[in-house]
PDB file of C-alpha atoms in Angstrom:
ATOM      1  CA  MET A   1      18.625  19.732 -18.178  1.00 34.00           C
ATOM      2  CA  THR A   2      16.719  18.870 -15.003  1.00 43.00           C
ATOM      3  CA  ASN A   3      18.736  18.803 -11.803  1.00 51.00           C
ATOM      4  CA  LEU A   4      18.628  15.250 -10.427  1.00 53.00           C
ATOM      5  CA  ALA A   5      18.687  16.612  -6.903  1.00 55.00           C
ATOM      6  CA  SER A   6      15.314  18.261  -7.436  1.00 63.00           C
ATOM      7  CA  ALA A   7      13.663  16.157 -10.136  1.00 78.00           C
ATOM      8  CA  PRO A   8      10.929  14.020  -8.588  1.00 94.00           C
ATOM      9  CA  SER A   9      10.589  10.306  -8.962  1.00 97.00           C
ATOM     10  CA  ALA A  10       7.847   7.905  -7.898  1.00 98.00           C
ATOM     11  CA  VAL A  11       8.040   4.318  -6.692  1.00 98.00           C
ATOM     12  CA  VAL A  12       5.301   1.723  -7.193  1.00 98.00           C
ATOM     13  CA  ILE A  13       5.768  -1.587  -5.406  1.00 98.00           C
ATOM     14  CA  GLY A  14       3.529  -4.270  -6.811  1.00 97.00           C
ATOM     15  CA  ALA A  15       3.585  -2.630 -10.234  1.00 97.00           C
ATOM     16  CA  LEU A  16       2.334  -5.715 -12.087  1.00 96.00           C
ATOM     17  CA  GLY A  17      -0.802  -6.228  -9.982  1.00 94.00           C
ATOM     18  CA  GLY A  18      -4.206  -4.879 -10.929  1.00 94.00           C
ATOM     19  CA  VAL A  19      -4.140  -1.661  -8.910  1.00 96.00           C
ATOM     20  CA  GLY A  20      -0.349  -1.300  -8.956  1.00 97.00           C
ATOM     21  CA  ARG A  21      -0.118  -1.471 -12.733  1.00 97.00           C
ATOM     22  CA  ALA A  22      -2.886   1.105 -13.062  1.00 97.00           C
ATOM     23  CA  VAL A  23      -1.201   3.409 -10.540  1.00 98.00           C
ATOM     24  CA  ALA A  24       2.091   3.186 -12.435  1.00 97.00           C
ATOM     25  CA  GLU A  25       0.301   4.007 -15.687  1.00 97.00           C
ATOM     26  CA  VAL A  26      -1.554   6.963 -14.164  1.00 97.00           C
ATOM     27  CA  LEU A  27       1.688   8.337 -12.739  1.00 97.00           C
ATOM     28  CA  ALA A  28       3.601   7.865 -15.996  1.00 96.00           C
ATOM     29  CA  SER A  29       0.892   9.571 -18.045  1.00 95.00           C
ATOM     30  CA  SER A  30       0.555  12.480 -15.601  1.00 94.00           C
ATOM     31  CA  GLY A  31       3.927  13.946 -16.543  1.00 93.00           C
ATOM     32  CA  ALA A  32       4.472  14.885 -12.897  1.00 94.00           C
ATOM     33  CA  TYR A  33       7.459  12.579 -12.424  1.00 96.00           C
ATOM     34  CA  ASP A  34      10.724  12.341 -14.297  1.00 94.00           C
ATOM     35  CA  VAL A  35      11.052   8.689 -13.314  1.00 96.00           C
ATOM     36  CA  VAL A  36       8.460   6.096 -12.255  1.00 97.00           C
ATOM     37  CA  HIS A  37      10.110   3.032 -10.741  1.00 98.00           C
ATOM     38  CA  GLY A  38       8.024  -0.136 -10.893  1.00 98.00           C
ATOM     39  CA  PHE A  39       8.915  -3.114  -8.708  1.00 98.00           C
ATOM     40  CA  ALA A  40       7.396  -6.576  -8.497  1.00 98.00           C
ATOM     41  CA  ARG A  41       8.348 -10.039  -7.304  1.00 97.00           C
ATOM     42  CA  SER A  42       8.042 -11.512 -10.811  1.00 96.00           C
ATOM     43  CA  LEU A  43      10.345  -8.929 -12.405  1.00 96.00           C
ATOM     44  CA  SER A  44      14.024  -9.636 -12.841  1.00 94.00           C
ATOM     45  CA  GLY A  45      16.995  -7.315 -12.611  1.00 95.00           C
ATOM     46  CA  PRO A  46      16.593  -3.870 -11.030  1.00 95.00           C
ATOM     47  CA  GLY A  47      12.791  -4.215 -10.951  1.00 97.00           C
ATOM     48  CA  HIS A  48      12.787  -7.267  -8.723  1.00 98.00           C
ATOM     49  CA  LEU A  49      11.381  -6.860  -5.214  1.00 98.00           C
ATOM     50  CA  ASP A  50      10.040  -9.682  -3.066  1.00 98.00           C
ATOM     51  CA  LEU A  51       8.272  -8.555   0.115  1.00 97.00           C
ATOM     52  CA  GLU A  52       9.399 -11.763   1.812  1.00 97.00           C
ATOM     53  CA  ASP A  53      13.068 -11.120   1.019  1.00 98.00           C
ATOM     54  CA  GLU A  54      14.604  -8.123   2.774  1.00 98.00           C
ATOM     55  CA  ALA A  55      17.748  -8.291   0.655  1.00 98.00           C
ATOM     56  CA  SER A  56      15.683  -7.677  -2.490  1.00 98.00           C
ATOM     57  CA  ILE A  57      13.935  -4.722  -0.821  1.00 98.00           C
ATOM     58  CA  MET A  58      17.291  -3.247   0.136  1.00 98.00           C
ATOM     59  CA  ALA A  59      18.645  -3.721  -3.395  1.00 98.00           C
ATOM     60  CA  ALA A  60      15.576  -2.027  -4.895  1.00 98.00           C
ATOM     61  CA  ALA A  61      15.996   0.922  -2.538  1.00 98.00           C
ATOM     62  CA  GLU A  62      19.634   1.281  -3.530  1.00 98.00           C
ATOM     63  CA  HIS A  63      18.584   1.344  -7.178  1.00 97.00           C
ATOM     64  CA  VAL A  64      16.194   4.225  -6.427  1.00 98.00           C
ATOM     65  CA  ARG A  65      18.819   6.019  -4.331  1.00 97.00           C
ATOM     66  CA  ALA A  66      21.019   6.384  -7.428  1.00 95.00           C
ATOM     67  CA  GLY A  67      18.470   8.658  -9.129  1.00 95.00           C
ATOM     68  CA  PRO A  68      16.107  11.510  -8.273  1.00 95.00           C
ATOM     69  CA  PRO A  69      14.674  11.347  -4.750  1.00 96.00           C
ATOM     70  CA  PRO A  70      11.187   9.802  -4.591  1.00 98.00           C
ATOM     71  CA  THR A  71       8.377  12.161  -3.672  1.00 98.00           C
ATOM     72  CA  LEU A  72       5.867   9.302  -3.850  1.00 98.00           C
ATOM     73  CA  ILE A  73       6.306   5.760  -2.578  1.00 98.00           C
ATOM     74  CA  PHE A  74       3.227   3.623  -3.206  1.00 98.00           C
ATOM     75  CA  ILE A  75       2.848   0.042  -1.952  1.00 98.00           C
ATOM     76  CA  ALA A  76       0.180  -1.679  -4.031  1.00 97.00           C
ATOM     77  CA  THR A  77       0.615  -5.208  -2.725  1.00 96.00           C
ATOM     78  CA  GLY A  78      -1.528  -7.481  -0.604  1.00 94.00           C
ATOM     79  CA  VAL A  79      -2.859 -11.005  -0.203  1.00 93.00           C
ATOM     80  CA  LEU A  80      -6.336 -12.162   0.795  1.00 91.00           C
ATOM     81  CA  HIS A  81      -6.940 -15.712  -0.403  1.00 84.00           C
ATOM     82  CA  SER A  82      -4.434 -17.375  -2.765  1.00 84.00           C
ATOM     83  CA  GLY A  83      -4.396 -20.778  -1.110  1.00 86.00           C
ATOM     84  CA  HIS A  84      -6.219 -19.747   2.063  1.00 91.00           C
ATOM     85  CA  ASP A  85      -9.893 -18.820   2.088  1.00 92.00           C
ATOM     86  CA  PRO A  86     -10.710 -15.963   4.488  1.00 94.00           C
ATOM     87  CA  GLU A  87     -11.737 -17.464   7.817  1.00 96.00           C
ATOM     88  CA  ARG A  88     -15.422 -17.002   8.569  1.00 95.00           C
ATOM     89  CA  THR A  89     -14.948 -18.112  12.178  1.00 97.00           C
ATOM     90  CA  TYR A  90     -12.169 -18.085  14.748  1.00 97.00           C
ATOM     91  CA  LYS A  91     -12.367 -21.886  14.671  1.00 98.00           C
ATOM     92  CA  ALA A  92     -10.838 -21.840  11.175  1.00 97.00           C
ATOM     93  CA  MET A  93      -7.700 -19.897  12.115  1.00 97.00           C
ATOM     94  CA  THR A  94      -4.347 -21.573  11.479  1.00 97.00           C
ATOM     95  CA  PRO A  95      -0.793 -20.402  12.191  1.00 97.00           C
ATOM     96  CA  GLU A  96       0.113 -20.857   8.527  1.00 97.00           C
ATOM     97  CA  HIS A  97      -2.656 -18.561   7.303  1.00 97.00           C
ATOM     98  CA  LEU A  98      -2.059 -15.919   9.968  1.00 97.00           C
ATOM     99  CA  LEU A  99       1.680 -15.827   9.393  1.00 97.00           C
ATOM    100  CA  ARG A 100       1.349 -15.777   5.587  1.00 97.00           C
ATOM    101  CA  ASP A 101      -0.944 -12.739   5.689  1.00 97.00           C
ATOM    102  CA  TYR A 102       1.289 -10.952   8.182  1.00 98.00           C
ATOM    103  CA  ARG A 103       4.418 -11.593   6.112  1.00 97.00           C
ATOM    104  CA  ILE A 104       2.927 -10.050   2.976  1.00 97.00           C
ATOM    105  CA  ASN A 105       0.432  -7.503   4.299  1.00 98.00           C
ATOM    106  CA  THR A 106       2.399  -6.233   7.285  1.00 98.00           C
ATOM    107  CA  VAL A 107       6.033  -7.314   7.530  1.00 98.00           C
ATOM    108  CA  GLY A 108       6.822  -6.681   3.865  1.00 98.00           C
ATOM    109  CA  PRO A 109       5.485  -3.115   3.903  1.00 98.00           C
ATOM    110  CA  ALA A 110       7.303  -2.516   7.199  1.00 98.00           C
ATOM    111  CA  LEU A 111      10.592  -3.432   5.520  1.00 98.00           C
ATOM    112  CA  VAL A 112       9.740  -1.150   2.606  1.00 98.00           C
ATOM    113  CA  MET A 113       9.319   1.641   5.157  1.00 98.00           C
ATOM    114  CA  LYS A 114      12.695   0.781   6.661  1.00 98.00           C
ATOM    115  CA  HIS A 115      14.604   0.972   3.383  1.00 98.00           C
ATOM    116  CA  PHE A 116      12.598   3.431   1.246  1.00 98.00           C
ATOM    117  CA  ALA A 117      11.341   6.103   3.643  1.00 98.00           C
ATOM    118  CA  PRO A 118      14.889   7.437   4.255  1.00 97.00           C
ATOM    119  CA  LEU A 119      15.093   8.249   0.533  1.00 98.00           C
ATOM    120  CA  MET A 120      12.238  10.761   0.726  1.00 98.00           C
ATOM    121  CA  PRO A 121      13.344  14.401   0.566  1.00 97.00           C
ATOM    122  CA  ARG A 122      13.037  16.468   3.742  1.00 96.00           C
ATOM    123  CA  ASP A 123      12.661  19.885   2.119  1.00 94.00           C
ATOM    124  CA  ARG A 124       9.404  19.393   0.207  1.00 96.00           C
ATOM    125  CA  ARG A 125       6.157  17.466   0.185  1.00 97.00           C
ATOM    126  CA  ALA A 126       6.583  13.716  -0.125  1.00 97.00           C
ATOM    127  CA  VAL A 127       4.050  10.909   0.233  1.00 98.00           C
ATOM    128  CA  PHE A 128       4.365   7.357   1.517  1.00 98.00           C
ATOM    129  CA  ALA A 129       1.176   5.379   0.831  1.00 98.00           C
ATOM    130  CA  ALA A 130       0.110   1.754   1.073  1.00 98.00           C
ATOM    131  CA  LEU A 131      -3.008  -0.103   0.052  1.00 97.00           C
ATOM    132  CA  SER A 132      -4.894  -1.036   3.174  1.00 97.00           C
ATOM    133  CA  ALA A 133      -8.541  -2.058   3.596  1.00 94.00           C
ATOM    134  CA  ARG A 134     -11.675  -0.827   5.300  1.00 95.00           C
ATOM    135  CA  VAL A 135     -11.865  -4.164   7.126  1.00 95.00           C
ATOM    136  CA  GLY A 136      -8.604  -3.260   8.862  1.00 96.00           C
ATOM    137  CA  SER A 137     -10.544  -0.751  10.979  1.00 96.00           C
ATOM    138  CA  ILE A 138     -11.003  -2.056  14.532  1.00 96.00           C
ATOM    139  CA  SER A 139     -13.792   0.329  15.540  1.00 95.00           C
ATOM    140  CA  ASP A 140     -15.700  -0.237  12.284  1.00 94.00           C
ATOM    141  CA  ASN A 141     -15.677  -4.043  12.592  1.00 95.00           C
ATOM    142  CA  ARG A 142     -19.295  -5.194  12.855  1.00 93.00           C
ATOM    143  CA  LEU A 143     -19.156  -8.576  11.137  1.00 94.00           C
ATOM    144  CA  GLY A 144     -16.038 -10.332  12.428  1.00 96.00           C
ATOM    145  CA  GLY A 145     -14.403 -13.062  10.377  1.00 96.00           C
ATOM    146  CA  TRP A 146     -11.594 -12.709   7.863  1.00 96.00           C
ATOM    147  CA  HIS A 147      -9.273 -12.882  10.851  1.00 97.00           C
ATOM    148  CA  SER A 148      -5.863 -13.084   9.161  1.00 97.00           C
ATOM    149  CA  TYR A 149      -6.620 -10.387   6.608  1.00 96.00           C
ATOM    150  CA  ARG A 150      -8.284  -8.008   9.077  1.00 97.00           C
ATOM    151  CA  ALA A 151      -5.541  -8.373  11.661  1.00 98.00           C
ATOM    152  CA  SER A 152      -2.691  -7.963   9.162  1.00 98.00           C
ATOM    153  CA  LYS A 153      -4.264  -4.812   7.708  1.00 98.00           C
ATOM    154  CA  ALA A 154      -4.962  -3.397  11.172  1.00 98.00           C
ATOM    155  CA  ALA A 155      -1.294  -3.975  12.000  1.00 98.00           C
ATOM    156  CA  LEU A 156      -0.294  -2.271   8.743  1.00 98.00           C
ATOM    157  CA  ASN A 157      -2.403   0.731   9.709  1.00 98.00           C
ATOM    158  CA  MET A 158      -0.575   0.964  13.033  1.00 98.00           C
ATOM    159  CA  LEU A 159       2.795   0.830  11.284  1.00 98.00           C
ATOM    160  CA  LEU A 160       1.711   3.630   8.951  1.00 98.00           C
ATOM    161  CA  ARG A 161       0.688   5.693  11.958  1.00 98.00           C
ATOM    162  CA  ASN A 162       4.047   5.020  13.608  1.00 98.00           C
ATOM    163  CA  LEU A 163       5.880   6.062  10.444  1.00 98.00           C
ATOM    164  CA  ALA A 164       3.825   9.255  10.258  1.00 98.00           C
ATOM    165  CA  VAL A 165       4.798  10.193  13.816  1.00 98.00           C
ATOM    166  CA  GLU A 166       8.485   9.534  13.219  1.00 98.00           C
ATOM    167  CA  LEU A 167       8.687  11.160   9.789  1.00 97.00           C
ATOM    168  CA  GLY A 168       6.857  14.181  11.151  1.00 96.00           C
ATOM    169  CA  ARG A 169       9.940  14.990  13.208  1.00 97.00           C
ATOM    170  CA  SER A 170      12.388  14.927  10.307  1.00 97.00           C
ATOM    171  CA  HIS A 171      10.159  15.454   7.245  1.00 97.00           C
ATOM    172  CA  PRO A 172       7.658  18.173   8.234  1.00 97.00           C
ATOM    173  CA  GLN A 173       5.944  18.160   4.829  1.00 97.00           C
ATOM    174  CA  ALA A 174       5.611  14.382   4.574  1.00 98.00           C
ATOM    175  CA  VAL A 175       2.266  12.599   4.312  1.00 98.00           C
ATOM    176  CA  VAL A 176       1.856   8.937   5.248  1.00 98.00           C
ATOM    177  CA  ALA A 177      -1.461   7.290   4.388  1.00 98.00           C
ATOM    178  CA  GLY A 178      -3.229   3.987   4.113  1.00 98.00           C
ATOM    179  CA  LEU A 179      -5.674   3.723   1.222  1.00 98.00           C
ATOM    180  CA  HIS A 180      -8.823   1.670   0.708  1.00 97.00           C
ATOM    181  CA  PRO A 181      -9.276   1.339  -3.077  1.00 95.00           C
ATOM    182  CA  GLY A 182     -12.876   0.115  -2.988  1.00 92.00           C
ATOM    183  CA  THR A 183     -13.789  -3.203  -4.563  1.00 91.00           C
ATOM    184  CA  VAL A 184     -11.609  -3.359  -7.650  1.00 91.00           C
ATOM    185  CA  ASP A 185     -12.001  -5.884 -10.448  1.00 89.00           C
ATOM    186  CA  THR A 186      -8.777  -7.778  -9.780  1.00 85.00           C
ATOM    187  CA  ALA A 187      -7.751 -11.313  -8.871  1.00 79.00           C
ATOM    188  CA  LEU A 188      -7.809 -10.372  -5.185  1.00 78.00           C
ATOM    189  CA  SER A 189     -11.514  -9.505  -5.199  1.00 79.00           C
ATOM    190  CA  LYS A 190     -12.672 -11.970  -7.874  1.00 75.00           C
ATOM    191  CA  PRO A 191     -14.178 -14.582  -5.484  1.00 72.00           C
ATOM    192  CA  PHE A 192     -16.085 -11.887  -3.575  1.00 72.00           C
ATOM    193  CA  GLN A 193     -17.647  -9.794  -6.344  1.00 68.00           C
ATOM    194  CA  LYS A 194     -21.058 -11.470  -6.426  1.00 69.00           C
ATOM    195  CA  GLY A 195     -22.659  -9.255  -3.808  1.00 69.00           C
ATOM    196  CA  VAL A 196     -21.101  -5.961  -4.924  1.00 76.00           C
ATOM    197  CA  ALA A 197     -23.703  -3.286  -5.592  1.00 74.00           C
ATOM    198  CA  ASP A 198     -24.129  -1.880  -9.089  1.00 72.00           C
ATOM    199  CA  GLY A 199     -21.560   0.800  -9.785  1.00 75.00           C
ATOM    200  CA  LYS A 200     -19.341  -0.233  -6.880  1.00 81.00           C
ATOM    201  CA  LEU A 201     -17.067  -2.662  -8.725  1.00 89.00           C
ATOM    202  CA  PHE A 202     -14.322  -0.384  -9.987  1.00 92.00           C
ATOM    203  CA  THR A 203     -11.865  -0.799 -12.804  1.00 94.00           C
ATOM    204  CA  PRO A 204      -8.220  -0.597 -11.718  1.00 95.00           C
ATOM    205  CA  THR A 205      -7.794   2.604 -13.741  1.00 96.00           C
ATOM    206  CA  PHE A 206     -10.736   4.318 -12.027  1.00 96.00           C
ATOM    207  CA  SER A 207      -9.546   3.274  -8.570  1.00 96.00           C
ATOM    208  CA  ALA A 208      -5.959   4.350  -9.284  1.00 97.00           C
ATOM    209  CA  ALA A 209      -7.063   7.774 -10.496  1.00 97.00           C
ATOM    210  CA  ARG A 210      -9.272   8.239  -7.432  1.00 97.00           C
ATOM    211  CA  LEU A 211      -6.478   7.209  -5.060  1.00 97.00           C
ATOM    212  CA  MET A 212      -4.076   9.671  -6.658  1.00 97.00           C
ATOM    213  CA  ALA A 213      -6.693  12.402  -6.260  1.00 97.00           C
ATOM    214  CA  VAL A 214      -7.097  11.499  -2.589  1.00 98.00           C
ATOM    215  CA  LEU A 215      -3.337  11.677  -2.014  1.00 98.00           C
ATOM    216  CA  ASP A 216      -3.160  15.023  -3.793  1.00 97.00           C
ATOM    217  CA  GLY A 217      -5.671  16.403  -1.329  1.00 97.00           C
ATOM    218  CA  LEU A 218      -3.934  15.263   1.864  1.00 98.00           C
ATOM    219  CA  ALA A 219      -1.877  17.572   4.064  1.00 98.00           C
ATOM    220  CA  PRO A 220       0.718  16.773   6.740  1.00 98.00           C
ATOM    221  CA  ALA A 221      -2.045  17.131   9.337  1.00 98.00           C
ATOM    222  CA  ASP A 222      -3.714  14.074   7.732  1.00 98.00           C
ATOM    223  CA  SER A 223      -0.563  11.962   7.980  1.00 98.00           C
ATOM    224  CA  GLY A 224      -1.068   8.579   9.611  1.00 98.00           C
ATOM    225  CA  GLY A 225      -4.700   8.230   8.588  1.00 98.00           C
ATOM    226  CA  VAL A 226      -6.429   5.682   6.368  1.00 98.00           C
ATOM    227  CA  PHE A 227      -8.623   7.023   3.580  1.00 98.00           C
ATOM    228  CA  ALA A 228     -11.125   5.493   1.184  1.00 97.00           C
ATOM    229  CA  TRP A 229     -11.153   5.994  -2.578  1.00 96.00           C
ATOM    230  CA  ASP A 230     -13.704   8.807  -2.158  1.00 96.00           C
ATOM    231  CA  GLY A 231     -11.527  10.701   0.321  1.00 97.00           C
ATOM    232  CA  ALA A 232     -13.503   9.722   3.431  1.00 97.00           C
ATOM    233  CA  ARG A 233     -11.352   9.009   6.480  1.00 97.00           C
ATOM    234  CA  ILE A 234     -11.714   5.445   7.769  1.00 97.00           C
ATOM    235  CA  PRO A 235     -11.852   5.168  11.571  1.00 95.00           C
ATOM    236  CA  ALA A 236      -8.994   3.441  13.354  1.00 90.00           C
TER     237      ALA A 236
END
């Protein structure tokens, strides 16, 4: 019988979304984890987690705490449009749009860090990863626009960097990373797929497999960085 103190588990938050579902399936089929916990806002019971409700995040973390320690925590959530078209000019910015994107893309993942990162083991490699976006790079921004989404992802990247610094003191083998999945054929990218080059619109399964390969190749020295689906580091 496997010792629960050493048996690894994985956590996927946003496990019913396009990328999140594929990540959960890749992890489950890999055989690398004794338990794969999937959480989503639309699930009930122990699987329920709403990024805008800290109590639900805390309850989900307590559910994970009762089992094997997680050696992978993967946040596969995010919002881009869904009632608000990305702003093409600063003149289109509204408090409602800015705050909505920050709540889901930044504040929610920050609260996941708060409640889930302490569950990661200190004596072995463990990974905390979140879907970010290339457009969250400040130095790589050449086009402007998409203000709420860009800013919320840039803020997420800073939080991931902060977590990497802090975890590095207590979890020397930990890796914290933001991930750009490419343009994936999901509801999030659907309105923006027209101009995607041939071969660059990925299936969720392909993107999930590539992201897992990227994480497998990261070392503690890489912690705090943001990486694309092909392993290339995205500038801050």
